[in-house]
CSV table of C-alpha atoms in Angstrom, one decimal:
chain,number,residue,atom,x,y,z
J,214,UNK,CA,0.0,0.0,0.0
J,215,UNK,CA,3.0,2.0,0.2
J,216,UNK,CA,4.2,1.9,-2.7
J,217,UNK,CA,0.4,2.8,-4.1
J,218,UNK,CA,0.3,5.6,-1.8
J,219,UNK,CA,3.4,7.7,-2.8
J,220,UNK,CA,3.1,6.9,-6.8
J,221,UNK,CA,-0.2,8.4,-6.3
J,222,UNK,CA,1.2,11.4,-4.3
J,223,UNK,CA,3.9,12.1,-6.4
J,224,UNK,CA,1.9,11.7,-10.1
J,225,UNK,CA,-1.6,13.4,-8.9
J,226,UNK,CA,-1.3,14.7,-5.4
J,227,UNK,CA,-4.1,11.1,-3.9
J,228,UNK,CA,-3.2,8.2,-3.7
J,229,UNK,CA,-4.6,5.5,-5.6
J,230,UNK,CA,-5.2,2.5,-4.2
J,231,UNK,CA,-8.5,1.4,-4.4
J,232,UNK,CA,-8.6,-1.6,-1.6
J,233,UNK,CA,-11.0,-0.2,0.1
J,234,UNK,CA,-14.3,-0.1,-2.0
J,235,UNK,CA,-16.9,0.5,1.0
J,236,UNK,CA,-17.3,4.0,2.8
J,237,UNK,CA,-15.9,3.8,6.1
J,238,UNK,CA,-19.0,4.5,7.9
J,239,UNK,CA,-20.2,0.9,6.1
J,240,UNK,CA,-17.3,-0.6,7.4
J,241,UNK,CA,-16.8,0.9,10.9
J,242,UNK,CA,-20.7,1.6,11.8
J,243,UNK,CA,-20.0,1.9,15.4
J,244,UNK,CA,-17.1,4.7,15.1
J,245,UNK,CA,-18.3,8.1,14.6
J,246,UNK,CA,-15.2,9.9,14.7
J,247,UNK,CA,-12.3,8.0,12.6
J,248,UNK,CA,-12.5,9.4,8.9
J,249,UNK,CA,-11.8,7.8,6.0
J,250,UNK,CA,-8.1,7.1,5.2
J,251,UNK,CA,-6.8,4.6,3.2
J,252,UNK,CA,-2.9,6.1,1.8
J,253,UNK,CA,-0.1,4.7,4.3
J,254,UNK,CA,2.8,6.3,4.8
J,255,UNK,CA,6.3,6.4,6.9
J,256,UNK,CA,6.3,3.8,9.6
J,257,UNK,CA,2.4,3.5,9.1
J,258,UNK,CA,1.7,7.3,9.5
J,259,UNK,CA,-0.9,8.5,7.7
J,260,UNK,CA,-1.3,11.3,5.0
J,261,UNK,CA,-2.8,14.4,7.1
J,262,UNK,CA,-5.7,14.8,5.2
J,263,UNK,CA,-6.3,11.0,3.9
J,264,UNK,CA,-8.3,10.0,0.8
J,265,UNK,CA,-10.4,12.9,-0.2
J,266,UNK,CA,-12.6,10.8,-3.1
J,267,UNK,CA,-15.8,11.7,-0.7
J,268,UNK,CA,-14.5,14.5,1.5
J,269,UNK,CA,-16.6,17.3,1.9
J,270,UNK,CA,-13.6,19.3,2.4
J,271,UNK,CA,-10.9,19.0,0.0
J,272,UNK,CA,-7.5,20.6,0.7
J,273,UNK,CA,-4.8,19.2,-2.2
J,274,UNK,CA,-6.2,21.2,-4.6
J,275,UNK,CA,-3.7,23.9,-5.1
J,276,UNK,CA,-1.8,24.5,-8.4
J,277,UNK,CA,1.9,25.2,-8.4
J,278,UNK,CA,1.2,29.1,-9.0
J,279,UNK,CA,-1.3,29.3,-6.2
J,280,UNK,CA,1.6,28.1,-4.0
J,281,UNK,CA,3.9,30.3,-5.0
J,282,UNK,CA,1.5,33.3,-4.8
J,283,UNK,CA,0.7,32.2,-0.9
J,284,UNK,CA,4.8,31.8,-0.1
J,285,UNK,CA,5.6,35.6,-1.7
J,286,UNK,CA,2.7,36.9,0.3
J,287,UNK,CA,4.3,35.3,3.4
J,288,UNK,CA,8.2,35.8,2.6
J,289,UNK,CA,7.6,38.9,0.8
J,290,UNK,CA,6.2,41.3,3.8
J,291,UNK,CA,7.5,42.8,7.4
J,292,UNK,CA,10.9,41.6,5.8
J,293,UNK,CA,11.9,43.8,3.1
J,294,UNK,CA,10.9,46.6,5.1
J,295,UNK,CA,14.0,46.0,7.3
J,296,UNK,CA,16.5,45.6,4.7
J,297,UNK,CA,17.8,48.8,3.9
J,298,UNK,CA,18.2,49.5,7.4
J,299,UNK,CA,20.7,46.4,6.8
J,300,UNK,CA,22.7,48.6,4.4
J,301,UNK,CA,22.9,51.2,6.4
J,302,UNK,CA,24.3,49.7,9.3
J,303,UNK,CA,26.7,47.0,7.9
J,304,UNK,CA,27.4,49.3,4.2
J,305,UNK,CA,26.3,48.2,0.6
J,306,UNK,CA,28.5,45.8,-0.3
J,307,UNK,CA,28.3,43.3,2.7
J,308,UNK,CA,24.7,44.0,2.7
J,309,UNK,CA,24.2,43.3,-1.4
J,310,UNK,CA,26.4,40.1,-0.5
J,311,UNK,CA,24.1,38.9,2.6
J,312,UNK,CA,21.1,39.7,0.9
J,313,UNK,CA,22.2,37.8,-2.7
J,314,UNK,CA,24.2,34.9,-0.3
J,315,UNK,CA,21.1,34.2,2.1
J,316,UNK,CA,19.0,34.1,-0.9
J,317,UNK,CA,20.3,31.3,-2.9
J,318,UNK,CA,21.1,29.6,0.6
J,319,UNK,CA,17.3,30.0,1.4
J,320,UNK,CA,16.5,28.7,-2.6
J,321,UNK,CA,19.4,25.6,-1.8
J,322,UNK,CA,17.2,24.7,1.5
J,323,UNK,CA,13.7,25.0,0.2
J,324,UNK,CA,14.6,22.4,-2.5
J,325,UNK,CA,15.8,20.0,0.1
J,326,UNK,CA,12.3,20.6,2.1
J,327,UNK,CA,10.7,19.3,-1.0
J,328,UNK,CA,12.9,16.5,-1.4
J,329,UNK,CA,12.3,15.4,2.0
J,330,UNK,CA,8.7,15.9,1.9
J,331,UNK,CA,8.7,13.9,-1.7
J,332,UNK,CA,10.8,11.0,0.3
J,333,UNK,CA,8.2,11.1,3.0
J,334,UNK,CA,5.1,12.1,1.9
J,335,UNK,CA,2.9,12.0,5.3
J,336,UNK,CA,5.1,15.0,6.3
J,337,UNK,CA,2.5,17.8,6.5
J,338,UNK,CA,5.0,20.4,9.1
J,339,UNK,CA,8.6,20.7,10.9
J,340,UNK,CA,6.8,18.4,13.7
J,341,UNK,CA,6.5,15.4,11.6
J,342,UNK,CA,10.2,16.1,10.0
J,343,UNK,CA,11.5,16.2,13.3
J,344,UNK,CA,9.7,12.6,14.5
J,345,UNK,CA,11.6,11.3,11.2
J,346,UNK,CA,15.0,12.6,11.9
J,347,UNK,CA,14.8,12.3,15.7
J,348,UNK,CA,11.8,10.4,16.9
J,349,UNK,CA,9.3,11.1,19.3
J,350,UNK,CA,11.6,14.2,20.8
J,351,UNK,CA,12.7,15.7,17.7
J,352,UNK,CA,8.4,16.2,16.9
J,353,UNK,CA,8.0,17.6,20.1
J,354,UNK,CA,11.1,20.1,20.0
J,355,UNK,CA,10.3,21.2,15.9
J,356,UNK,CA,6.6,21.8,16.5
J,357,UNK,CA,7.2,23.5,19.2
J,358,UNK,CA,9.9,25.3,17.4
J,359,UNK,CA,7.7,25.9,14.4
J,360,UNK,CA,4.4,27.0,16.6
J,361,UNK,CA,6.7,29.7,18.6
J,362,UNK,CA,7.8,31.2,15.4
J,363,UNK,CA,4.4,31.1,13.7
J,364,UNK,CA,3.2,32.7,16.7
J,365,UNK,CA,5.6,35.3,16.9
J,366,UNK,CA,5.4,36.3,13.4
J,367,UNK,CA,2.0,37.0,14.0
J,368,UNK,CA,2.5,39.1,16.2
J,369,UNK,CA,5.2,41.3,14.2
J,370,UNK,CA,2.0,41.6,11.4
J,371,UNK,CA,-0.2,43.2,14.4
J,372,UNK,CA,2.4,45.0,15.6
J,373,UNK,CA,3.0,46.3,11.9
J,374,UNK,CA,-0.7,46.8,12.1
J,375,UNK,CA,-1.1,49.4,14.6
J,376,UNK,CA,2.0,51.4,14.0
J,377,UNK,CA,0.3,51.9,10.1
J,378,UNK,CA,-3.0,53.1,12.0
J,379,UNK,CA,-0.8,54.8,14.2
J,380,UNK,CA,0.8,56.7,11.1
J,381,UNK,CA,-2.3,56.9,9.2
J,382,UNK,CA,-4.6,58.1,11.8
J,383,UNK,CA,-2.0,60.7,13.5
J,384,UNK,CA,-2.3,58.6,16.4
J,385,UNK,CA,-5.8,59.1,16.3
J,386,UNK,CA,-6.4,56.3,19.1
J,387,UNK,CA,-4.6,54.2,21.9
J,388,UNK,CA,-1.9,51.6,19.9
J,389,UNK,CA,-3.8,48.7,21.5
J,390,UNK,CA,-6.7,49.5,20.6
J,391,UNK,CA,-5.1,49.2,16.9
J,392,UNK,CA,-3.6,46.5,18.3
J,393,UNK,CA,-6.8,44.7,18.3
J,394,UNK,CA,-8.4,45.8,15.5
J,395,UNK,CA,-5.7,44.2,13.9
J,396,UNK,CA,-5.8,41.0,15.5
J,397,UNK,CA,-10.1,41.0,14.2
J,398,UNK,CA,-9.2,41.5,10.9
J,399,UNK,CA,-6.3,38.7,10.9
J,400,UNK,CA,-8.9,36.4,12.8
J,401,UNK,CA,-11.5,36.7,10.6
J,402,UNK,CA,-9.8,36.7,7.3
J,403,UNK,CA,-7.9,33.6,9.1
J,404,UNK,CA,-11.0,31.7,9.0
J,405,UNK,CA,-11.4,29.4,5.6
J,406,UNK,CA,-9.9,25.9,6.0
J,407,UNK,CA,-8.1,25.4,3.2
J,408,UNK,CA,-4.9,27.6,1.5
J,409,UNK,CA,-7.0,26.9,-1.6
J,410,UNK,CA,-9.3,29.6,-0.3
J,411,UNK,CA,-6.4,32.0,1.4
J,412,UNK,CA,-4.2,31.5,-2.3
J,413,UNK,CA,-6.8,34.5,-3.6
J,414,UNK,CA,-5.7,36.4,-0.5
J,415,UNK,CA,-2.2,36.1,-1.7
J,416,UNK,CA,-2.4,37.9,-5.1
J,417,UNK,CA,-3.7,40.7,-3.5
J,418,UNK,CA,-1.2,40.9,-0.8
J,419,UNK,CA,1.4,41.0,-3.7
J,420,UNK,CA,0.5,43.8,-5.6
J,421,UNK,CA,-0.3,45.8,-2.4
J,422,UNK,CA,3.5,45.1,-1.1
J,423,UNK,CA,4.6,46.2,-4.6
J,424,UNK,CA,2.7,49.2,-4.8
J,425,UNK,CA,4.3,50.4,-1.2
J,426,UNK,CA,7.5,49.9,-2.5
J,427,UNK,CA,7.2,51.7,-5.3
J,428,UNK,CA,5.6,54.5,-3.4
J,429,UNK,CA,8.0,54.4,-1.3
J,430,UNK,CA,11.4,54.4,-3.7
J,431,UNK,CA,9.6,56.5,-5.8
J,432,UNK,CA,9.2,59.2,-2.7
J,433,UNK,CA,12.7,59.1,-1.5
J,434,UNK,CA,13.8,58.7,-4.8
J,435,UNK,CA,12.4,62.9,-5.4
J,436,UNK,CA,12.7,63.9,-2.1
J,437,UNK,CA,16.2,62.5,-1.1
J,438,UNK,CA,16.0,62.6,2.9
J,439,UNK,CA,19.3,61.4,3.2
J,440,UNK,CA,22.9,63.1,2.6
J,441,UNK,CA,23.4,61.4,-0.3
J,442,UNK,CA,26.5,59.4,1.2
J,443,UNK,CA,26.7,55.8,0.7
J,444,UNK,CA,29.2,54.3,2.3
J,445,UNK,CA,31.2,51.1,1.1
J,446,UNK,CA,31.3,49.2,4.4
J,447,UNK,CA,30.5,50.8,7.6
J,448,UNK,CA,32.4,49.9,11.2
J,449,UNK,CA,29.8,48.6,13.6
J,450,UNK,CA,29.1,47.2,16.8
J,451,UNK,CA,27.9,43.7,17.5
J,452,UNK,CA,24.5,44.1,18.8
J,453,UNK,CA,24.0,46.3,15.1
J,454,UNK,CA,26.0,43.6,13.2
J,455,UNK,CA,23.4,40.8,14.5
J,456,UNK,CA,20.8,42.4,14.4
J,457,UNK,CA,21.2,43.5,10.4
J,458,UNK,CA,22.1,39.7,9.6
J,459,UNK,CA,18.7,38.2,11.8
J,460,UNK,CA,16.6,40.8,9.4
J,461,UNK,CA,17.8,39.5,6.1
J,462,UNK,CA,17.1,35.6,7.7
J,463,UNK,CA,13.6,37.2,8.6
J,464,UNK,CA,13.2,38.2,5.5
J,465,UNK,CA,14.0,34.3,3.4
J,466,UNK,CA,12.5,32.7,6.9
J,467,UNK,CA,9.3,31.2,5.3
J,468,UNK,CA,10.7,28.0,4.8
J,469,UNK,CA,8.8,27.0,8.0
J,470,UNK,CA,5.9,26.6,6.3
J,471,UNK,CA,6.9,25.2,3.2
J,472,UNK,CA,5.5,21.4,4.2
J,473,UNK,CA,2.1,22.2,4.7
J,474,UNK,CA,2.1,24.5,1.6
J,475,UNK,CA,3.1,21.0,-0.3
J,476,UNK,CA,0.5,19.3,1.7
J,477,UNK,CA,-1.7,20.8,-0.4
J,478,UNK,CA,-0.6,21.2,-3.5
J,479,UNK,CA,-2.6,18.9,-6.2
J,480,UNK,CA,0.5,17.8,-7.3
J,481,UNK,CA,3.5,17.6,-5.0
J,482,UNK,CA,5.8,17.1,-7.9
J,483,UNK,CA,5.3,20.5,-8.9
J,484,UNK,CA,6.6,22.2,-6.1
J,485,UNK,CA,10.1,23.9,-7.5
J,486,UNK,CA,8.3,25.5,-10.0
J,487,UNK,CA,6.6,27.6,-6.7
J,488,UNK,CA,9.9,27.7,-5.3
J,489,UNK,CA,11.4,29.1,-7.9
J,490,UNK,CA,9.1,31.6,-8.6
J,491,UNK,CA,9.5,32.7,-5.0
J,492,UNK,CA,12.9,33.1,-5.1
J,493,UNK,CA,13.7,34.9,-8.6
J,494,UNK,CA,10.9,37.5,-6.9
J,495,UNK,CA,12.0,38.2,-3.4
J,496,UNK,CA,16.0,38.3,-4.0
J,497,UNK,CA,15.2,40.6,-7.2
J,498,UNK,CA,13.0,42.6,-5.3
J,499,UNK,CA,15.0,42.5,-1.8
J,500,UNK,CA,18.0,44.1,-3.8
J,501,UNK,CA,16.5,46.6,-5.4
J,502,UNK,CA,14.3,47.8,-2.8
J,503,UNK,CA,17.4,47.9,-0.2
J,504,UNK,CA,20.0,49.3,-2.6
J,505,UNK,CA,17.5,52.4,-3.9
J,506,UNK,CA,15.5,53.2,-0.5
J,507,UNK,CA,19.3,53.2,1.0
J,508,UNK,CA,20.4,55.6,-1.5
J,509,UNK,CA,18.3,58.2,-1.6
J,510,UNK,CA,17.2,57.8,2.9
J,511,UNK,CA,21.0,57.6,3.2
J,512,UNK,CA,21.6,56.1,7.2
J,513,UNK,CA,19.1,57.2,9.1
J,514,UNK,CA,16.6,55.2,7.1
J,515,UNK,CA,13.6,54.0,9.1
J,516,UNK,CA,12.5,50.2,9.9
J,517,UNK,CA,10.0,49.8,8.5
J,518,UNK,CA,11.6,51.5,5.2
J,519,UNK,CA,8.1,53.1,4.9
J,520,UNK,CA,8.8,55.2,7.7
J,521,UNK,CA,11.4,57.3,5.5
J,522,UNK,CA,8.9,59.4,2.6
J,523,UNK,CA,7.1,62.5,3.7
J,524,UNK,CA,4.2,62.4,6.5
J,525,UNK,CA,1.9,62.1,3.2
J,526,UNK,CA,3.6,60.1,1.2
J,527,UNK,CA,4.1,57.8,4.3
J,528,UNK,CA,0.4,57.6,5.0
J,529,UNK,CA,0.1,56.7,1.4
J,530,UNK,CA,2.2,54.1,1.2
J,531,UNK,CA,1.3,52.7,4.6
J,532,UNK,CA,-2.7,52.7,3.6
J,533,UNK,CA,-1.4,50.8,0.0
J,534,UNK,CA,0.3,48.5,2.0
J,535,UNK,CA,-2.5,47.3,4.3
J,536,UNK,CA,-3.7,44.0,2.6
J,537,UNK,CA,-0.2,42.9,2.8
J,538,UNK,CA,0.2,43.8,6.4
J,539,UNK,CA,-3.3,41.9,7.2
J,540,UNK,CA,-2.6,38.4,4.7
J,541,UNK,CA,1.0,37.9,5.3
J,542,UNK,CA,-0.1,37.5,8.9
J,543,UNK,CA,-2.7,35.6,8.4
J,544,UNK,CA,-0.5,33.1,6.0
J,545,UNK,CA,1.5,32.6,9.2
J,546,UNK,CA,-1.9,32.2,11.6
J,547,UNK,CA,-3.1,29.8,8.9
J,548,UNK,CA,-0.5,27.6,8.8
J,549,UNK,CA,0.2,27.8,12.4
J,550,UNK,CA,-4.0,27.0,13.3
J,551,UNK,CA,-3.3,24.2,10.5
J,552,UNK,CA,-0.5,22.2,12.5
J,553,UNK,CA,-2.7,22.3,15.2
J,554,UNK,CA,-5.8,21.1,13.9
J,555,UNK,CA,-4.0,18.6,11.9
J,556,UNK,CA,-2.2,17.0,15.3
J,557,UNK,CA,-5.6,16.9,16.9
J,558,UNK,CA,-8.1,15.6,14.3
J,559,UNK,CA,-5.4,14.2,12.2
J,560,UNK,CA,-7.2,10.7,11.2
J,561,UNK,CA,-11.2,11.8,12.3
J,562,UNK,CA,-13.8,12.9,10.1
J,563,UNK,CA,-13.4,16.4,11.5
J,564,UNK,CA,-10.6,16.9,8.7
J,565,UNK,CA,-12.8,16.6,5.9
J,566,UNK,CA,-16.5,17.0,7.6
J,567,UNK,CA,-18.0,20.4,6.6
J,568,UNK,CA,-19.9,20.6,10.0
J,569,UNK,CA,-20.8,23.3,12.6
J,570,UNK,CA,-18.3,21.5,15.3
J,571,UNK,CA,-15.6,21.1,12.8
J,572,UNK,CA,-15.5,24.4,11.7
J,573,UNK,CA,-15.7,26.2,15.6
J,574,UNK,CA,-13.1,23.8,16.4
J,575,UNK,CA,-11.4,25.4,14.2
J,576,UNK,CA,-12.2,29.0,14.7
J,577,UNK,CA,-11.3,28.1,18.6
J,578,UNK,CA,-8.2,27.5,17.3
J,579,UNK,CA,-7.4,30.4,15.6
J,580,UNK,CA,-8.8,32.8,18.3
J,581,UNK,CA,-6.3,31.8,20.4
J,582,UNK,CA,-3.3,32.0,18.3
J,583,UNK,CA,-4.8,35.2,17.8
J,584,UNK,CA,-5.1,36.3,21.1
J,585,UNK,CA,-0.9,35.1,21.8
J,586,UNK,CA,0.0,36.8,18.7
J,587,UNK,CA,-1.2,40.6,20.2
J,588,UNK,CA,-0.2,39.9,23.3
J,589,UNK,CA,3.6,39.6,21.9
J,590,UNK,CA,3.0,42.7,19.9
J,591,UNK,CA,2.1,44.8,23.1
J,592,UNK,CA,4.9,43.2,25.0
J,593,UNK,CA,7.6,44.0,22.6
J,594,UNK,CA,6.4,47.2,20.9
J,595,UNK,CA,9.8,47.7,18.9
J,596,UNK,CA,9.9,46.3,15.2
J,597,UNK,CA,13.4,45.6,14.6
J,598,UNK,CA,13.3,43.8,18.3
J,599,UNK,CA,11.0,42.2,17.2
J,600,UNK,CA,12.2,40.7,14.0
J,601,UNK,CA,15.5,40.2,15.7
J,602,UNK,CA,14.0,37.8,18.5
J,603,UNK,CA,12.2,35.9,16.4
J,604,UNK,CA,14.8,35.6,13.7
J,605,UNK,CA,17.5,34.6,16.6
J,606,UNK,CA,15.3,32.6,18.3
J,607,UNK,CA,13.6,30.3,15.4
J,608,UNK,CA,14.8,31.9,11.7
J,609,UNK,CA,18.5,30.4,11.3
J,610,UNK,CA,17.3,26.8,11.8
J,611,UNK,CA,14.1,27.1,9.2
J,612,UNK,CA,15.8,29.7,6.6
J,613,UNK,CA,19.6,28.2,6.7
């Protein structure tokens, strides 16, 4: 059944083998909450979401462009804001080199993911590739890992959130209060099951973060803030150094959720093509963005780089760059509810049951993520802090 099971994953994203021809419910009529799952994988683990012939819920149904949409709108967001900071404290050239080094590092490692996940199939997140490397530990120290970080970067979006209202509004209100209308917004547009669903999100949240960075080069670009001095290399201090290098691994640091995007892709097989796509956009666009922003703000560029246009310009650009603010977060709040709901239901008919419980299971879920997520963002209040923590913490190991 094995061998069935990953021929079928690898040529049409289900498995194939047809041994079972009665429904589970004829077969089990006493169990009412083990779902139908027939494909077999790694030391009798299961695939996470099972055969989905009669699912009423059906999550491989991604296309390869649809995945790469959903990993620029995650990789492509608080990151690049950071990055010409990076130049400005470390100098152009050994910022140009991280940036362009960590980036075909990050494209290097993302290919492995996929390998790993084509060589065990019933991977669905760092968890389960822990269990296979290291056992029972190793799933317990990745998901935890992986559920910190998640977490974490969900609370840099709300963060992000309110100091955008903050800007926008002239500080119109108290910052938690923006605090949680942020956290509503990510909850709600958290709530469909499937990245299928969230994949539409995605485009949007890519043209919004290229519209702000336009905007924004385009602003310091006319009216050069800076002195117009770009310096070569620049002699820094530690704490600086670190903290420039943990922003560019922020800013490749999606890899974390690269298992369950291939989870539920219709064809696995496909996955470089997504990959690829990702990383041709967010090295280009991480270059240019740092090298012109840099240019033109000169040192004391802001983090975010938004920060460094004109107060209107900057409420511009900040009000353009709401939807990716809002769905790179909730990308991050996705996959993170996902791993959950997946180690808890993983197997039951609450996977692929369209039902009131199912579905406020999972919206329990993802309130509470929620609710962790802007607690972090009031408790650290400082964005490159932020990005630095969580990159020091949780990045290196994903990313590198």
């Amino acid at each position: 059944m094995a061998n069935n099971y990953r021929a079928g994953y690898e040529d049409e994203g289900t498995a194939t083998d047809h041994a079972y021809q009665y429904s589970y419910e004829e077969r089990h009529p006493n169990d009412t909450e083990k779902g139908p799952s027939n494909t077999v994988g790694y030391k009798g683990k299961d695939d996470p979401f099972g055969d989905e012939t009669n699912s009423e819920v059906k999550y491989r149904t991604m296309h390869w462009w649809q995945a790469g949409m959903i990993m620029i709108a995650e990789t492509i967001s608080l990151g690049i804001l950071s990055l010409p900071s990076v130049l400005a404290a470390v100098g152009i050239v050994p910022g140009v080199i991280l940036i362009a080094g960590l980036g075909l590092l990050a494209t290097y490692t993302g290919y492995v993911i996929g390998q790993f996940k084509m060589a065990y199939p019933h991977v669905h997140n760092m968890a389960d590739a822990g269990e296979v490397m290291l056992g029972p530990i190793g799933r317990e120290v990745f998901g935890t890992a992986q559920m910190l970080f998640l977490v974490f970067v969900m609370g840099s979006h709300v963060l992000t959130f309110s100091i955008m209202m903050n800007e926008v509004s002239n500080h119109g209100t108290c910052s938690i209060v923006f605090g949680l209308v942020g956290m509503a917004v990510s909850l709600v547009c958290c709530l469909p099951r499937t990245l299928h669903n969230v994949s539409y999100m995605s485009i949007v949240s890519f043209i919004s973060i290229i519209a702000a960075v336009v905007i924004t080069m385009a602003g310091v670009g006319i009216q050069k803030p800076g002195d117009g001095k770009v310096d070569v290399t620049v002699q820094s201090n530690l704490y600086k150094g670190f903290l420039a290098v943990t922003n560019i691994i922020f800013a490749y640091a999606g890899h974390v959720a690269f298992f369950s995007f291939i989870s539920e892709l219709h064809t696995p097989s496909t996955y470089p093509r997504a990959l690829f796509l990702l990383q041709g956009c967010d090295t280009g666009m991480y270059l240019v963005v740092a090298i012109v922003v840099y240019r033109y703000a000169g040192k004391d560029v802001a983090s975010p780089a938004l920060g460094s246009t004109s107060p209107l310009l900057r409420k511009i650009a900040y009000g353009v760059a709401i939807p990716t603010i809002v769905i790179a977060g909730v990308i991050n709040g996705h996959v993170a509810a996902k791993y959950v709901y997946v180690r808890l239901f993983r197997g039951t008919d609450r996977m692929s049951k369209r039902s009131w419980s199912s579905f406020g299971l999972w919206a329990i879920i993802v309130l509470i993520l929620w609710i962790v997520a802007w607690i972090i963002a009031e408790a650290i209040p400082v964005f490159n802090d932020l990005l630095g923590l969580i990159s020091a913490l949780f990045a290196r190991d994903s990313a590198a």
